[in-house]
Amino acid sequence: MRESAWIEVREMTWSQRLMNLAVLAFFIVLCMGGGGLMGAITVNDFGDESEWYSNLTKPDWNPPSAVFGPVWSLLYLLMAGAAFFVWRETGFCKQPLPLVVFFIQLALNFAWVLIFGKAHDLLGGAIEILVLWMAIVATMVLFFRVKKWTALPLFPYLCWVTFATCLSWKIWDLNKDNPNI
């Protein structure tokens, strides 16, 4: 952390420190808790134990099911941190657009799990994840405008969703003519 950031923290009142901790906790609970909730809702719809998911034809480059939980946990933590640091610069009211777009992309993130996994709508999921990708890019641009480095924690997320977008479209393509899916 920069020395000026340490000075800033030392000069905060206890109520300001508590507010910072509360907002950080809010973003962590929102991102990680929301991701965990989506995982709990769709626990029987993804992975090796899901008959539907197991019966999908997937490309050779589809990651093992065990990879998704740790990757998403890290990405949600990075997202929460990025949003917190934008909040530190703008608050919720001073410059609301970056965080509004962040919340929209997070809702789209959670929606993909329900569309693809719960509703088993491969085409809908593939279309939705393109919209999610655009929302992530918009979030990164807006975060960058607030403070350049706040967009950096979202870069691994964009990379993973780029991969997931390709994977979603490939899974749809491989299964579009399968009447049992």
PDB file of C-alpha atoms in Angstrom:
ATOM      1  CA  MET A   1       0.000   0.000   0.000  1.00  0.00           C
ATOM      2  CA  ARG A   2       1.233   3.506  -0.754  1.00  0.00           C
ATOM      3  CA  GLU A   3       2.471   5.530   2.213  1.00  0.00           C
ATOM      4  CA  SER A   4      -0.261   8.117   1.577  1.00  0.00           C
ATOM      5  CA  ALA A   5      -2.862   5.346   1.814  1.00  0.00           C
ATOM      6  CA  TRP A   6      -1.466   4.329   5.224  1.00  0.00           C
ATOM      7  CA  ILE A   7      -1.633   7.949   6.364  1.00  0.00           C
ATOM      8  CA  GLU A   8      -5.210   8.117   5.116  1.00  0.00           C
ATOM      9  CA  VAL A   9      -6.153   5.006   7.119  1.00  0.00           C
ATOM     10  CA  ARG A  10      -4.399   6.313  10.257  1.00  0.00           C
ATOM     11  CA  GLU A  11      -6.289   9.586   9.975  1.00  0.00           C
ATOM     12  CA  MET A  12      -9.694   7.899   9.771  1.00  0.00           C
ATOM     13  CA  THR A  13     -12.009   8.035  12.736  1.00  0.00           C
ATOM     14  CA  TRP A  14     -13.243   4.768  14.213  1.00  0.00           C
ATOM     15  CA  SER A  15     -16.649   5.318  12.640  1.00  0.00           C
ATOM     16  CA  GLN A  16     -15.011   5.793   9.220  1.00  0.00           C
ATOM     17  CA  ARG A  17     -13.014   2.590   9.709  1.00  0.00           C
ATOM     18  CA  LEU A  18     -16.149   0.722  10.752  1.00  0.00           C
ATOM     19  CA  MET A  19     -18.004   2.056   7.712  1.00  0.00           C
ATOM     20  CA  ASN A  20     -15.168   0.867   5.466  1.00  0.00           C
ATOM     21  CA  LEU A  21     -15.249  -2.592   7.073  1.00  0.00           C
ATOM     22  CA  ALA A  22     -19.035  -2.750   6.772  1.00  0.00           C
ATOM     23  CA  VAL A  23     -18.968  -1.830   3.072  1.00  0.00           C
ATOM     24  CA  LEU A  24     -16.131  -4.269   2.372  1.00  0.00           C
ATOM     25  CA  ALA A  25     -18.113  -6.986   4.170  1.00  0.00           C
ATOM     26  CA  PHE A  26     -21.205  -6.015   2.135  1.00  0.00           C
ATOM     27  CA  PHE A  27     -19.354  -6.476  -1.166  1.00  0.00           C
ATOM     28  CA  ILE A  28     -17.775  -9.764  -0.049  1.00  0.00           C
ATOM     29  CA  VAL A  29     -21.107 -11.163   1.171  1.00  0.00           C
ATOM     30  CA  LEU A  30     -22.892  -9.937  -1.955  1.00  0.00           C
ATOM     31  CA  CYS A  31     -20.390 -11.446  -4.396  1.00  0.00           C
ATOM     32  CA  MET A  32     -19.352 -14.605  -2.581  1.00  0.00           C
ATOM     33  CA  GLY A  33     -22.710 -15.167  -0.910  1.00  0.00           C
ATOM     34  CA  GLY A  34     -24.582 -14.653  -4.164  1.00  0.00           C
ATOM     35  CA  GLY A  35     -22.235 -17.025  -5.944  1.00  0.00           C
ATOM     36  CA  GLY A  36     -22.639 -19.550  -3.149  1.00  0.00           C
ATOM     37  CA  LEU A  37     -26.420 -19.216  -3.296  1.00  0.00           C
ATOM     38  CA  MET A  38     -26.400 -19.816  -7.061  1.00  0.00           C
ATOM     39  CA  GLY A  39     -24.194 -22.851  -6.467  1.00  0.00           C
ATOM     40  CA  ALA A  40     -26.607 -24.176  -3.845  1.00  0.00           C
ATOM     41  CA  ILE A  41     -29.637 -23.617  -6.082  1.00  0.00           C
ATOM     42  CA  THR A  42     -28.007 -25.417  -9.012  1.00  0.00           C
ATOM     43  CA  VAL A  43     -26.009 -28.049  -7.095  1.00  0.00           C
ATOM     44  CA  ASN A  44     -27.849 -30.857  -8.902  1.00  0.00           C
ATOM     45  CA  ASP A  45     -27.641 -29.174 -12.308  1.00  0.00           C
ATOM     46  CA  PHE A  46     -23.880 -29.004 -12.811  1.00  0.00           C
ATOM     47  CA  GLY A  47     -20.954 -31.331 -12.343  1.00  0.00           C
ATOM     48  CA  ASP A  48     -20.431 -35.037 -12.590  1.00  0.00           C
ATOM     49  CA  GLU A  49     -23.415 -35.850 -10.361  1.00  0.00           C
ATOM     50  CA  SER A  50     -25.879 -34.095 -12.660  1.00  0.00           C
ATOM     51  CA  GLU A  51     -27.449 -36.480 -15.154  1.00  0.00           C
ATOM     52  CA  TRP A  52     -28.354 -33.568 -17.449  1.00  0.00           C
ATOM     53  CA  TYR A  53     -24.876 -31.997 -17.381  1.00  0.00           C
ATOM     54  CA  SER A  54     -23.133 -35.368 -17.700  1.00  0.00           C
ATOM     55  CA  ASN A  55     -25.187 -36.154 -20.796  1.00  0.00           C
ATOM     56  CA  LEU A  56     -24.177 -32.936 -22.557  1.00  0.00           C
ATOM     57  CA  THR A  57     -21.592 -33.301 -25.281  1.00  0.00           C
ATOM     58  CA  LYS A  58     -18.732 -31.056 -24.223  1.00  0.00           C
ATOM     59  CA  PRO A  59     -15.494 -30.127 -25.992  1.00  0.00           C
ATOM     60  CA  ASP A  60     -12.205 -31.712 -24.957  1.00  0.00           C
ATOM     61  CA  TRP A  61     -11.130 -28.397 -23.449  1.00  0.00           C
ATOM     62  CA  ASN A  62     -14.027 -28.334 -20.962  1.00  0.00           C
ATOM     63  CA  PRO A  63     -12.408 -28.025 -17.502  1.00  0.00           C
ATOM     64  CA  PRO A  64     -13.053 -30.663 -14.839  1.00  0.00           C
ATOM     65  CA  SER A  65     -16.015 -29.835 -12.601  1.00  0.00           C
ATOM     66  CA  ALA A  66     -13.727 -29.457  -9.572  1.00  0.00           C
ATOM     67  CA  VAL A  67     -12.097 -26.370 -11.134  1.00  0.00           C
ATOM     68  CA  PHE A  68     -15.192 -24.183 -11.157  1.00  0.00           C
ATOM     69  CA  GLY A  69     -15.713 -23.697  -7.399  1.00  0.00           C
ATOM     70  CA  PRO A  70     -12.190 -22.469  -6.553  1.00  0.00           C
ATOM     71  CA  VAL A  71     -11.984 -20.294  -9.673  1.00  0.00           C
ATOM     72  CA  TRP A  72     -15.304 -18.603  -8.984  1.00  0.00           C
ATOM     73  CA  SER A  73     -14.457 -18.110  -5.300  1.00  0.00           C
ATOM     74  CA  LEU A  74     -11.303 -16.229  -6.251  1.00  0.00           C
ATOM     75  CA  LEU A  75     -13.073 -14.218  -8.951  1.00  0.00           C
ATOM     76  CA  TYR A  76     -15.903 -13.205  -6.595  1.00  0.00           C
ATOM     77  CA  LEU A  77     -13.342 -12.089  -4.011  1.00  0.00           C
ATOM     78  CA  LEU A  78     -11.498 -10.009  -6.621  1.00  0.00           C
ATOM     79  CA  MET A  79     -14.796  -8.491  -7.793  1.00  0.00           C
ATOM     80  CA  ALA A  80     -15.727  -7.557  -4.223  1.00  0.00           C
ATOM     81  CA  GLY A  81     -12.343  -5.923  -3.672  1.00  0.00           C
ATOM     82  CA  ALA A  82     -12.540  -3.922  -6.890  1.00  0.00           C
ATOM     83  CA  ALA A  83     -16.058  -2.700  -6.074  1.00  0.00           C
ATOM     84  CA  PHE A  84     -14.977  -1.749  -2.554  1.00  0.00           C
ATOM     85  CA  PHE A  85     -12.077   0.348  -3.811  1.00  0.00           C
ATOM     86  CA  VAL A  86     -14.343   2.106  -6.311  1.00  0.00           C
ATOM     87  CA  TRP A  87     -16.775   2.791  -3.470  1.00  0.00           C
ATOM     88  CA  ARG A  88     -13.885   4.254  -1.434  1.00  0.00           C
ATOM     89  CA  GLU A  89     -13.351   6.751  -4.243  1.00  0.00           C
ATOM     90  CA  THR A  90     -16.964   7.520  -5.172  1.00  0.00           C
ATOM     91  CA  GLY A  91     -19.307   6.328  -2.458  1.00  0.00           C
ATOM     92  CA  PHE A  92     -22.730   5.165  -3.570  1.00  0.00           C
ATOM     93  CA  CYS A  93     -24.059   8.633  -4.399  1.00  0.00           C
ATOM     94  CA  LYS A  94     -21.194  10.862  -5.617  1.00  0.00           C
ATOM     95  CA  GLN A  95     -20.630   8.914  -8.839  1.00  0.00           C
ATOM     96  CA  PRO A  96     -23.138   6.016  -8.875  1.00  0.00           C
ATOM     97  CA  LEU A  97     -22.795   4.762 -12.465  1.00  0.00           C
ATOM     98  CA  PRO A  98     -19.710   2.530 -11.965  1.00  0.00           C
ATOM     99  CA  LEU A  99     -21.309   0.652  -9.071  1.00  0.00           C
ATOM    100  CA  VAL A 100     -24.746   0.514 -10.739  1.00  0.00           C
ATOM    101  CA  VAL A 101     -23.150  -1.161 -13.770  1.00  0.00           C
ATOM    102  CA  PHE A 102     -21.182  -3.423 -11.400  1.00  0.00           C
ATOM    103  CA  PHE A 103     -24.441  -4.555  -9.757  1.00  0.00           C
ATOM    104  CA  ILE A 104     -26.033  -5.142 -13.182  1.00  0.00           C
ATOM    105  CA  GLN A 105     -23.127  -7.323 -14.346  1.00  0.00           C
ATOM    106  CA  LEU A 106     -23.251  -9.231 -11.051  1.00  0.00           C
ATOM    107  CA  ALA A 107     -26.976  -9.889 -11.553  1.00  0.00           C
ATOM    108  CA  LEU A 108     -26.216 -11.071 -15.099  1.00  0.00           C
ATOM    109  CA  ASN A 109     -23.501 -13.335 -13.688  1.00  0.00           C
ATOM    110  CA  PHE A 110     -25.978 -14.954 -11.311  1.00  0.00           C
ATOM    111  CA  ALA A 111     -28.662 -15.121 -14.036  1.00  0.00           C
ATOM    112  CA  TRP A 112     -26.429 -17.176 -16.342  1.00  0.00           C
ATOM    113  CA  VAL A 113     -26.254 -19.962 -13.772  1.00  0.00           C
ATOM    114  CA  LEU A 114     -30.052 -20.100 -13.624  1.00  0.00           C
ATOM    115  CA  ILE A 115     -30.574 -19.880 -17.396  1.00  0.00           C
ATOM    116  CA  PHE A 116     -27.929 -22.401 -18.409  1.00  0.00           C
ATOM    117  CA  GLY A 117     -27.902 -24.674 -15.369  1.00  0.00           C
ATOM    118  CA  LYS A 118     -31.381 -24.582 -13.876  1.00  0.00           C
ATOM    119  CA  ALA A 119     -33.484 -23.927 -16.978  1.00  0.00           C
ATOM    120  CA  HIS A 120     -31.150 -26.040 -19.167  1.00  0.00           C
ATOM    121  CA  ASP A 121     -31.437 -23.376 -21.861  1.00  0.00           C
ATOM    122  CA  LEU A 122     -28.143 -23.700 -23.721  1.00  0.00           C
ATOM    123  CA  LEU A 123     -28.881 -21.063 -26.366  1.00  0.00           C
ATOM    124  CA  GLY A 124     -30.343 -18.646 -23.806  1.00  0.00           C
ATOM    125  CA  GLY A 125     -27.261 -19.140 -21.634  1.00  0.00           C
ATOM    126  CA  ALA A 126     -24.947 -18.564 -24.594  1.00  0.00           C
ATOM    127  CA  ILE A 127     -26.739 -15.339 -25.523  1.00  0.00           C
ATOM    128  CA  GLU A 128     -26.913 -14.164 -21.912  1.00  0.00           C
ATOM    129  CA  ILE A 129     -23.198 -14.680 -21.336  1.00  0.00           C
ATOM    130  CA  LEU A 130     -22.425 -12.394 -24.298  1.00  0.00           C
ATOM    131  CA  VAL A 131     -24.451  -9.678 -22.578  1.00  0.00           C
ATOM    132  CA  LEU A 132     -22.597 -10.442 -19.338  1.00  0.00           C
ATOM    133  CA  TRP A 133     -19.254 -10.109 -21.145  1.00  0.00           C
ATOM    134  CA  MET A 134     -20.245  -6.672 -22.467  1.00  0.00           C
ATOM    135  CA  ALA A 135     -21.376  -5.621 -18.978  1.00  0.00           C
ATOM    136  CA  ILE A 136     -18.011  -6.692 -17.526  1.00  0.00           C
ATOM    137  CA  VAL A 137     -16.177  -4.620 -20.138  1.00  0.00           C
ATOM    138  CA  ALA A 138     -18.421  -1.634 -19.342  1.00  0.00           C
ATOM    139  CA  THR A 139     -17.744  -2.108 -15.621  1.00  0.00           C
ATOM    140  CA  MET A 140     -14.009  -2.231 -16.232  1.00  0.00           C
ATOM    141  CA  VAL A 141     -14.097   0.953 -18.325  1.00  0.00           C
ATOM    142  CA  LEU A 142     -16.085   2.780 -15.655  1.00  0.00           C
ATOM    143  CA  PHE A 143     -13.840   1.499 -12.845  1.00  0.00           C
ATOM    144  CA  PHE A 144     -10.789   2.557 -14.873  1.00  0.00           C
ATOM    145  CA  ARG A 145     -12.198   6.074 -15.142  1.00  0.00           C
ATOM    146  CA  VAL A 146     -12.601   6.241 -11.357  1.00  0.00           C
ATOM    147  CA  LYS A 147      -9.078   5.022 -10.617  1.00  0.00           C
ATOM    148  CA  LYS A 148      -7.076   3.158 -13.241  1.00  0.00           C
ATOM    149  CA  TRP A 149      -5.924   0.239 -11.098  1.00  0.00           C
ATOM    150  CA  THR A 150      -9.440  -0.625  -9.847  1.00  0.00           C
ATOM    151  CA  ALA A 151     -10.199  -2.278 -13.191  1.00  0.00           C
ATOM    152  CA  LEU A 152      -7.221  -4.656 -12.843  1.00  0.00           C
ATOM    153  CA  PRO A 153      -8.829  -7.104 -10.371  1.00  0.00           C
ATOM    154  CA  LEU A 154     -11.614  -7.604 -12.929  1.00  0.00           C
ATOM    155  CA  PHE A 155      -9.197  -8.683 -15.679  1.00  0.00           C
ATOM    156  CA  PRO A 156      -9.032 -12.374 -14.548  1.00  0.00           C
ATOM    157  CA  TYR A 157     -12.843 -12.326 -14.386  1.00  0.00           C
ATOM    158  CA  LEU A 158     -13.061 -11.021 -17.950  1.00  0.00           C
ATOM    159  CA  CYS A 159     -10.597 -13.697 -19.092  1.00  0.00           C
ATOM    160  CA  TRP A 160     -12.585 -16.474 -17.395  1.00  0.00           C
ATOM    161  CA  VAL A 161     -15.907 -15.220 -18.769  1.00  0.00           C
ATOM    162  CA  THR A 162     -14.338 -14.968 -22.236  1.00  0.00           C
ATOM    163  CA  PHE A 163     -13.377 -18.632 -21.903  1.00  0.00           C
ATOM    164  CA  ALA A 164     -16.826 -19.478 -20.475  1.00  0.00           C
ATOM    165  CA  THR A 165     -18.475 -17.664 -23.382  1.00  0.00           C
ATOM    166  CA  CYS A 166     -16.570 -19.775 -25.900  1.00  0.00           C
ATOM    167  CA  LEU A 167     -17.392 -22.883 -23.888  1.00  0.00           C
ATOM    168  CA  SER A 168     -21.109 -22.032 -23.637  1.00  0.00           C
ATOM    169  CA  TRP A 169     -21.386 -21.476 -27.373  1.00  0.00           C
ATOM    170  CA  LYS A 170     -19.474 -24.679 -28.120  1.00  0.00           C
ATOM    171  CA  ILE A 171     -21.672 -26.713 -25.752  1.00  0.00           C
ATOM    172  CA  TRP A 172     -24.760 -25.256 -27.413  1.00  0.00           C
ATOM    173  CA  ASP A 173     -23.345 -26.036 -30.854  1.00  0.00           C
ATOM    174  CA  LEU A 174     -22.502 -29.634 -29.914  1.00  0.00           C
ATOM    175  CA  ASN A 175     -25.959 -30.228 -28.400  1.00  0.00           C
ATOM    176  CA  LYS A 176     -28.340 -28.091 -30.456  1.00  0.00           C
ATOM    177  CA  ASP A 177     -29.683 -31.076 -32.412  1.00  0.00           C
ATOM    178  CA  ASN A 178     -29.998 -33.367 -29.375  1.00  0.00           C
ATOM    179  CA  PRO A 179     -33.738 -33.704 -28.555  1.00  0.00           C
ATOM    180  CA  ASN A 180     -32.954 -35.112 -25.084  1.00  0.00           C
ATOM    181  CA  ILE A 181     -31.223 -31.941 -23.896  1.00  0.00           C
TER     182      ILE A 181
END
